[in-house]
Short mmCIF file of C-alpha atoms in Angstrom, two decimals:
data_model
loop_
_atom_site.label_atom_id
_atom_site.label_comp_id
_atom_site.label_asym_id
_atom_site.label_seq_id
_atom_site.Cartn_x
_atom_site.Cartn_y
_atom_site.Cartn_z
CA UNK A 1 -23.44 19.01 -21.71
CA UNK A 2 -25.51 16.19 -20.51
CA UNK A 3 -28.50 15.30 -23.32
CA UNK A 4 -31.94 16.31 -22.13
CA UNK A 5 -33.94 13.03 -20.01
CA UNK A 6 -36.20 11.00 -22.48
CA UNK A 7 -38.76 8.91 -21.10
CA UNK A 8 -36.35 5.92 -22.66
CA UNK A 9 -33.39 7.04 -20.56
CA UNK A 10 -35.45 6.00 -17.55
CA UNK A 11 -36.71 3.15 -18.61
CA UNK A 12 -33.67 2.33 -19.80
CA UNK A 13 -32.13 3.07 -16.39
CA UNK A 14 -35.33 1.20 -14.50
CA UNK A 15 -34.23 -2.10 -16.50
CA UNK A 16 -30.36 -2.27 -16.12
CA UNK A 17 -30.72 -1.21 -12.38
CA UNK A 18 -32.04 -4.79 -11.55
CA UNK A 19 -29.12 -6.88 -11.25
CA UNK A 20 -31.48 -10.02 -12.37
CA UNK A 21 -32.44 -8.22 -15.41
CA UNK A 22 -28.84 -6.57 -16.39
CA UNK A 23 -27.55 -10.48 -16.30
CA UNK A 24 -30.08 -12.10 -18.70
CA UNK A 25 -29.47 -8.88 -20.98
CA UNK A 26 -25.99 -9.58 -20.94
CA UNK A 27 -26.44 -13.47 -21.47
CA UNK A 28 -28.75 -12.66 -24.57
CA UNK A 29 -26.08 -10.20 -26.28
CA UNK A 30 -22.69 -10.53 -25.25
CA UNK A 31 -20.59 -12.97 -27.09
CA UNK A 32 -21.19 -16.73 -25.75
CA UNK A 33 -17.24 -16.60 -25.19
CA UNK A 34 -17.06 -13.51 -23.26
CA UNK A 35 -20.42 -14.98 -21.50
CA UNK A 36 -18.34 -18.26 -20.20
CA UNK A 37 -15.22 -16.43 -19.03
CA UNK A 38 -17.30 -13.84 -16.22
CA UNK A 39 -18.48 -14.33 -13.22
CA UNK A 40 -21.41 -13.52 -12.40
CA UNK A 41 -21.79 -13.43 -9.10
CA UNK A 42 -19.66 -10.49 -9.15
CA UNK A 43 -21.47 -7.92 -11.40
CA UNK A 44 -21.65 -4.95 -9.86
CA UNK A 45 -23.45 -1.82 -10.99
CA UNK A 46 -21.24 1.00 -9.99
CA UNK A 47 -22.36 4.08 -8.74
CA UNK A 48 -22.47 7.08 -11.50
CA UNK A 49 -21.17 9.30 -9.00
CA UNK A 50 -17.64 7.43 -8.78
CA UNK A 51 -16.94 7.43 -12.76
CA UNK A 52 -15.04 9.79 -14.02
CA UNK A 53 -17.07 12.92 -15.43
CA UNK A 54 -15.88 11.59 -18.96
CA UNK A 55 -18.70 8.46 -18.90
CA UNK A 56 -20.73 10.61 -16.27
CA UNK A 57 -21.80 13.35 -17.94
CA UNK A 58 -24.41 10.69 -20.04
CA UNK A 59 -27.21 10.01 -17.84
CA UNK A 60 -27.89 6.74 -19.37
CA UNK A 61 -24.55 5.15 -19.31
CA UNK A 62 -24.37 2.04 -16.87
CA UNK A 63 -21.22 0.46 -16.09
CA UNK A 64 -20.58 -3.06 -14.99
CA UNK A 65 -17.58 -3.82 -12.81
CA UNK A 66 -16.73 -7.96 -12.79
CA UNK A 67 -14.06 -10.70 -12.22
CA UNK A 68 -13.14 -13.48 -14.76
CA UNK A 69 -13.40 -17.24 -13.38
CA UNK A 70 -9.92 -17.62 -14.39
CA UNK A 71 -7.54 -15.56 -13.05
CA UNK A 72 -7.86 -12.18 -10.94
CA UNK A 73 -8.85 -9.94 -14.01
CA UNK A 74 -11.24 -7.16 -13.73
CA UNK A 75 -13.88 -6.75 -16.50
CA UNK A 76 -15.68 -3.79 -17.13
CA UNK A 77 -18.87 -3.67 -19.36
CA UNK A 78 -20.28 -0.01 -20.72
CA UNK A 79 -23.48 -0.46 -21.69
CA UNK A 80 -24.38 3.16 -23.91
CA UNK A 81 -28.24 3.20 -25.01
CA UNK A 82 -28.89 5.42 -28.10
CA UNK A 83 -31.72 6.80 -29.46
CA UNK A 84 -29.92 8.56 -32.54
CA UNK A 85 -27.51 6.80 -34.65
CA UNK A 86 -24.19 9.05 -33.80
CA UNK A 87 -21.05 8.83 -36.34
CA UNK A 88 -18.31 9.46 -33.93
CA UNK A 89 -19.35 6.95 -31.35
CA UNK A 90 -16.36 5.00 -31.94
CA UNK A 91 -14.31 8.10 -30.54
CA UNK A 92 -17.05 8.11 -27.41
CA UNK A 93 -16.42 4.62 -26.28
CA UNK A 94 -12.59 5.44 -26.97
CA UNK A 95 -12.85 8.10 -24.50
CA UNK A 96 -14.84 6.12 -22.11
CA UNK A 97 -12.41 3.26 -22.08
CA UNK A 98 -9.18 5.33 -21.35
CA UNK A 99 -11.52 7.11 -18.39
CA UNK A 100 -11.97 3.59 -17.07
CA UNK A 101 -8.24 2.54 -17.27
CA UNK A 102 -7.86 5.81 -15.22
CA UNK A 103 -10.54 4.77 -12.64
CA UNK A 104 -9.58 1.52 -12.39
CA UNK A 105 -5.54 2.28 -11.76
CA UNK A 106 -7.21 5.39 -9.39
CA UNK A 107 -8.62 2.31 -7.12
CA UNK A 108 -5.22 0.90 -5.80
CA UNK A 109 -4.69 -1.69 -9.06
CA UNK A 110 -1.62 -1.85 -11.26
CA UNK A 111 -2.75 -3.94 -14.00
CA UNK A 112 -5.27 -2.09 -16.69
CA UNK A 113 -8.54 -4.26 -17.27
CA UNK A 114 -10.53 -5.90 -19.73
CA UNK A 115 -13.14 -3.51 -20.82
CA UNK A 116 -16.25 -4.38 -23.11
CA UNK A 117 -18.66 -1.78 -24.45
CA UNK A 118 -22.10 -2.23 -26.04
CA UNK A 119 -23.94 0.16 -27.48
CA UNK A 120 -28.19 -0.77 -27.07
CA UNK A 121 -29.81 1.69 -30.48
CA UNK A 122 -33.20 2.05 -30.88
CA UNK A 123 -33.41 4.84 -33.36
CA UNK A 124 -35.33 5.61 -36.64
CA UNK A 125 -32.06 4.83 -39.06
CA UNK A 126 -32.65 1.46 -39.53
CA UNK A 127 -30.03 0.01 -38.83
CA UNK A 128 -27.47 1.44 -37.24
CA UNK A 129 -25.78 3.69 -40.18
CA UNK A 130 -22.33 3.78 -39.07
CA UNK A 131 -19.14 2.47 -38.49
CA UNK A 132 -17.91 0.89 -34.84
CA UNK A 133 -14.53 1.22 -35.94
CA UNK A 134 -12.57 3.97 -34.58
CA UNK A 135 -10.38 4.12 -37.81
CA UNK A 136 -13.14 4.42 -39.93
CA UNK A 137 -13.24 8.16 -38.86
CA UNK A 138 -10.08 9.24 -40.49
CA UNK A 139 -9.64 9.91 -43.90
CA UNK A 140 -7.40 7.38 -44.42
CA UNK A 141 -8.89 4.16 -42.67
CA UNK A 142 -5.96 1.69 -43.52
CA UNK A 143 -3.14 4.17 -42.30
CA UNK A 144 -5.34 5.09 -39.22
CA UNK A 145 -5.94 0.88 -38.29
CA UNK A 146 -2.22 0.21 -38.37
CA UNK A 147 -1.30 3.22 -36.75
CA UNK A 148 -3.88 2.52 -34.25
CA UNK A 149 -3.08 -1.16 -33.79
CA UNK A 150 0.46 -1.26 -32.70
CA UNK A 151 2.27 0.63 -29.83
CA UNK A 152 3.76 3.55 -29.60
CA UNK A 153 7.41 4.11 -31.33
CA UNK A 154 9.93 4.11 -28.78
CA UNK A 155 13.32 5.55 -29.88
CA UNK A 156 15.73 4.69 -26.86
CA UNK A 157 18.75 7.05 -27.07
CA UNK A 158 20.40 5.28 -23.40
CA UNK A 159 21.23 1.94 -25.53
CA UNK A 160 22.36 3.71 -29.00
CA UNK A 161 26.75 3.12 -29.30
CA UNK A 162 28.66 6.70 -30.22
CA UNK A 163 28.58 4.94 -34.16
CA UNK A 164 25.00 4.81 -34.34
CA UNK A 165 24.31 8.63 -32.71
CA UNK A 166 27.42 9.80 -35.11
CA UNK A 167 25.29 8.05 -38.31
CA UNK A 168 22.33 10.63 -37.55
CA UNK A 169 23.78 13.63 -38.75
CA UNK A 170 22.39 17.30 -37.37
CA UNK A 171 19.88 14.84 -34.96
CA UNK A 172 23.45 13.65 -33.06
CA UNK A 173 23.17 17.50 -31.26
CA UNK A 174 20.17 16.26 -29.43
CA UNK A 175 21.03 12.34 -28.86
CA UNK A 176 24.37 12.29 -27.31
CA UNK A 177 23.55 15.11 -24.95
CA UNK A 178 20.96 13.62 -23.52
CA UNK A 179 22.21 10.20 -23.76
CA UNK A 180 25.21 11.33 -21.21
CA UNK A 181 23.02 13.85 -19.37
CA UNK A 182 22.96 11.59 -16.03
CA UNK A 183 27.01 10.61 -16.44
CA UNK A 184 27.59 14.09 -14.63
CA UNK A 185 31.13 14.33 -13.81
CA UNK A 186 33.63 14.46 -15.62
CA UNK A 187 33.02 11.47 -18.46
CA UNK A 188 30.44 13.76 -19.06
CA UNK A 189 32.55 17.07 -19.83
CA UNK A 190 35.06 14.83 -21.43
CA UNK A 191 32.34 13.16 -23.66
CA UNK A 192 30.89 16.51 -23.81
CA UNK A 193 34.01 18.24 -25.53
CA UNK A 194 35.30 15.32 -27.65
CA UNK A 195 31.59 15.67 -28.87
CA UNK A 196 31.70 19.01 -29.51
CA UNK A 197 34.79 19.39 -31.26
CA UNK A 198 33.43 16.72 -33.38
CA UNK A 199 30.42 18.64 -34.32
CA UNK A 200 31.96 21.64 -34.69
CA UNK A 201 34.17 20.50 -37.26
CA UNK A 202 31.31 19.46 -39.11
CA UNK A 203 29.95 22.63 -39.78
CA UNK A 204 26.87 20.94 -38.06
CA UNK A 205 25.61 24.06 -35.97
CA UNK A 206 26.67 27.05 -37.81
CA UNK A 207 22.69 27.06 -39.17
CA UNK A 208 21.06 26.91 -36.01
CA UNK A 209 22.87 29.59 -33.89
CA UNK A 210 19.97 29.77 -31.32
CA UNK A 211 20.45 26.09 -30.87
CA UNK A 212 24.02 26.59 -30.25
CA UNK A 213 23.91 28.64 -27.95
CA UNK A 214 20.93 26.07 -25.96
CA UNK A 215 23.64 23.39 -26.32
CA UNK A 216 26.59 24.96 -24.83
CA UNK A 217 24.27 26.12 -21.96
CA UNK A 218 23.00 22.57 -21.64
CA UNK A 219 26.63 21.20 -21.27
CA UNK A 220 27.83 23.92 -18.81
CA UNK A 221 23.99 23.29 -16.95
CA UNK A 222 23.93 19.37 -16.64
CA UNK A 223 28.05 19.26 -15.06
CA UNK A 224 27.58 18.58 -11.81
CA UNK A 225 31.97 17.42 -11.25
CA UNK A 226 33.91 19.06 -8.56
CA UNK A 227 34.53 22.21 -11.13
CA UNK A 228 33.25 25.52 -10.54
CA UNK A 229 30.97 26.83 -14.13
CA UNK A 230 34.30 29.10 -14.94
CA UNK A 231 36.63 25.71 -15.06
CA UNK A 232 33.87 24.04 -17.32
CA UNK A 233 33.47 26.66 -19.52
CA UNK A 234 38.23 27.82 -19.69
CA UNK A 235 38.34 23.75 -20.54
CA UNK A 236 35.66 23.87 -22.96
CA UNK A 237 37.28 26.84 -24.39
CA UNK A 238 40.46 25.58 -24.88
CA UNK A 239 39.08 22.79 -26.95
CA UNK A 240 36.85 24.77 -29.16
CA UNK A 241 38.86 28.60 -29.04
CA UNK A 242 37.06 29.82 -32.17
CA UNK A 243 33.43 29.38 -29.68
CA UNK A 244 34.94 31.91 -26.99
CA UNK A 245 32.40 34.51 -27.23
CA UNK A 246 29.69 31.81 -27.52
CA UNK A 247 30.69 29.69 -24.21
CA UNK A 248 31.36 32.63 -22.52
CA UNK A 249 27.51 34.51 -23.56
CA UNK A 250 26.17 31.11 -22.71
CA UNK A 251 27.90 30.77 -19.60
CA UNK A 252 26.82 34.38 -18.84
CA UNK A 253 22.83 33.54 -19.32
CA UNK A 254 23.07 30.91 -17.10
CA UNK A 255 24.70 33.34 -14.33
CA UNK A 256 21.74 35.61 -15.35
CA UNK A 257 19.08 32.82 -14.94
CA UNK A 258 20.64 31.45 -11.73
CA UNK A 259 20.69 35.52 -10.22
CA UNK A 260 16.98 35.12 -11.13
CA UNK A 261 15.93 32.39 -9.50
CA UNK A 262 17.89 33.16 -6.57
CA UNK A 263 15.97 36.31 -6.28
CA UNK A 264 12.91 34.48 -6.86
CA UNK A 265 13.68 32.08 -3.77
CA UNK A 266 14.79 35.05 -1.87
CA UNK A 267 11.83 36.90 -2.34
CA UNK A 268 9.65 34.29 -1.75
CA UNK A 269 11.17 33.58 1.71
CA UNK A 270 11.06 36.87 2.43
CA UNK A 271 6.98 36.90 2.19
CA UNK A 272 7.05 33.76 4.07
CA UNK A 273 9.34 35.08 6.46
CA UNK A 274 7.09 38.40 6.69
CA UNK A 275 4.08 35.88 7.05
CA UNK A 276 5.68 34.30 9.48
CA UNK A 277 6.54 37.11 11.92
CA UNK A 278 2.62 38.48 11.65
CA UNK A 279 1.90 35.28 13.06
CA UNK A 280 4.11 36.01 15.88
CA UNK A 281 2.57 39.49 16.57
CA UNK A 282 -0.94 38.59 16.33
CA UNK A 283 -0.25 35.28 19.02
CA UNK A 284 1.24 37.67 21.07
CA UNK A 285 -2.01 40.02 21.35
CA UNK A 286 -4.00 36.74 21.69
CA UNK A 287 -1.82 36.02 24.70
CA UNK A 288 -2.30 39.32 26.49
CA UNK A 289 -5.94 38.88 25.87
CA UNK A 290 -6.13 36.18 27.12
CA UNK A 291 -6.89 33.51 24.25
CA UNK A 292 -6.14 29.81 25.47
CA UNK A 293 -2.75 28.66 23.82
CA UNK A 294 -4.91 25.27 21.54
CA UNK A 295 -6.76 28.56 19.92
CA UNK A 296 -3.93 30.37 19.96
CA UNK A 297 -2.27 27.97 17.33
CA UNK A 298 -5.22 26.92 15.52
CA UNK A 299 -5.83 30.37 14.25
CA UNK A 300 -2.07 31.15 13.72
CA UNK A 301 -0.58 28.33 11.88
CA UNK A 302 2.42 28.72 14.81
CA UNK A 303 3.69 25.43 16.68
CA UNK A 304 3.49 24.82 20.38
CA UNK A 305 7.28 25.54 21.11
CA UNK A 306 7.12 28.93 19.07
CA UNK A 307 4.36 29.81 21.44
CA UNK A 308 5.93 29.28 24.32
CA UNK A 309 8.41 31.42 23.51
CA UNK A 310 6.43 34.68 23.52
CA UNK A 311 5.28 34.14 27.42
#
């Protein structure tokens, strides 16, 4: 919900409108470093209607849009004016800086850009009572800042060797798969049952039986060789006999889910089809009334040669 209109959101707003004004603000308070690097002549107050509802739904948000003299880098500056001292403003201007990434990448650009917010407070804590670090709202501020600080863990199962997926134990039933998912003929269903033999010797999935069951359907799923499902499944038989009854129920569900979708498909083609041939009947009526052929196909949907086939 927007906050209710104070008489200091529009003066606020009257001030930061005028471009003159806006730059000496920023010249007064932004760092003399950040001041050097923008360009000026660029600031441009964009319109509250393009940001994304995120920073929009604030009625006294402004944001700057600017280039840096060196280089072709976009700077953004949010400029948030507060009459109440709010504790989880760090998570705000969080929130407002991915929106702007968004908007930014939205207008045609590739590269994310620099983004500066400032908060302007002017209320009856004095001063400002709270943290500006977005860490300092967890309960456990160190974990949270080096956590926060780094990027995201990346385990990369297409470069791990057969050693290293064989060293992980019960997590090899998930690695290798996928690893060999897009080697789809038949190094896959080799890989697949030298694997699986493998695993199965291990004792590895004789506690998750659900699983096992998602595995061997996953194997006879992703081969997409010259074999037909029954070859995959009588080969992956022969190597593991004692999992008969479970290649064969897996192999079963995925007939099942395959009938299902196919009747899915077919049924939707049918309504389109059905669709399809109203269209025809009500052109046809049009035509024996009369009804020029451009109308004709603007209220059907039909194209030109289909219409010409009813005269």
């Amino acid at each position: 919900m927007p906050k209710k209109s104070q008489p200091h959101d529009h003066f606020f707003k009257a001030f930061i409108q005028e471009r003159s004004l806006a730059i000496s603000f920023l010249n007064i308070h932004l760092p003399p470093e950040l001041v050097k690097l923008i360009d000026f002549s660029t600031l441009t107050l964009i319109n509250s209607e393009l940001l994304p509802s995120a920073i929009r739904k604030l009625q006294s948000d402004a944001v700057f849009r600017c280039t840096i003299k060196q280089g072709e880098d976009y700077l953004y500056l949010i400029i948030e004016h507060q009459s109440t001292a709010k504790r989880l403003m760090p998570l705000r201007i969080h929130e407002y800086t991915t929106a702007l990434m968004r908007y930014h990448l939205k207008q045609g650009h590739t590269k994310l850009p620099l983004i500066w917010p400032l908060v302007l407070y002017h209320g009856l804590e004095t001063p400002y009572p709270y943290s500006r670090q977005i860490w300092d709202l967890f309960k456990n501020p160190t974990h949270a800042q080096k956590m926060l600080s780094q990027g995201h863990q990346l385990v990369d199962v297409s470069v791990m060797t057969d050693q290293e997926i064989a060293s992980h134990g019960v997590v090899a039933l998930l690695e290798w798969p996928l690893r060999d998912a897009f080697n789809q003929g038949e190094h896959f269903l080799d890989k697949a049952k030298s694997q699986l033999r493998l695993l199965l010797d291990s004792n590895q999935l004789e506690q998750c039986p659900d699983f096992k069951f998602g595995l061997l359907r996953y194997i006879i799923g992703t081969y997409k060789g010259e074999k037909s499902p029954e070859m995959v499944i009588n080969e992956l038989i022969q190597t593991v006999p004692e999992e008969k009854e479970a290649m064969l129920t897996a192999g079963q569900q995925l007939e099942q889910r395959g009938m299902q979708q196919g009747l899915q498909q077919g049924l939707q083609q049918g309504l389109q089809q059905g669709e399809h041939k109203k269209s025809l009947e009500i052109a046809q009526r049009l035509l024996e009334k009369g009804m020029s052929a451009d109308d004709i196909i603007q209220i059907t949907g039909l194209a030109k040669k289909e219409l010409k086939q009813l005269h």
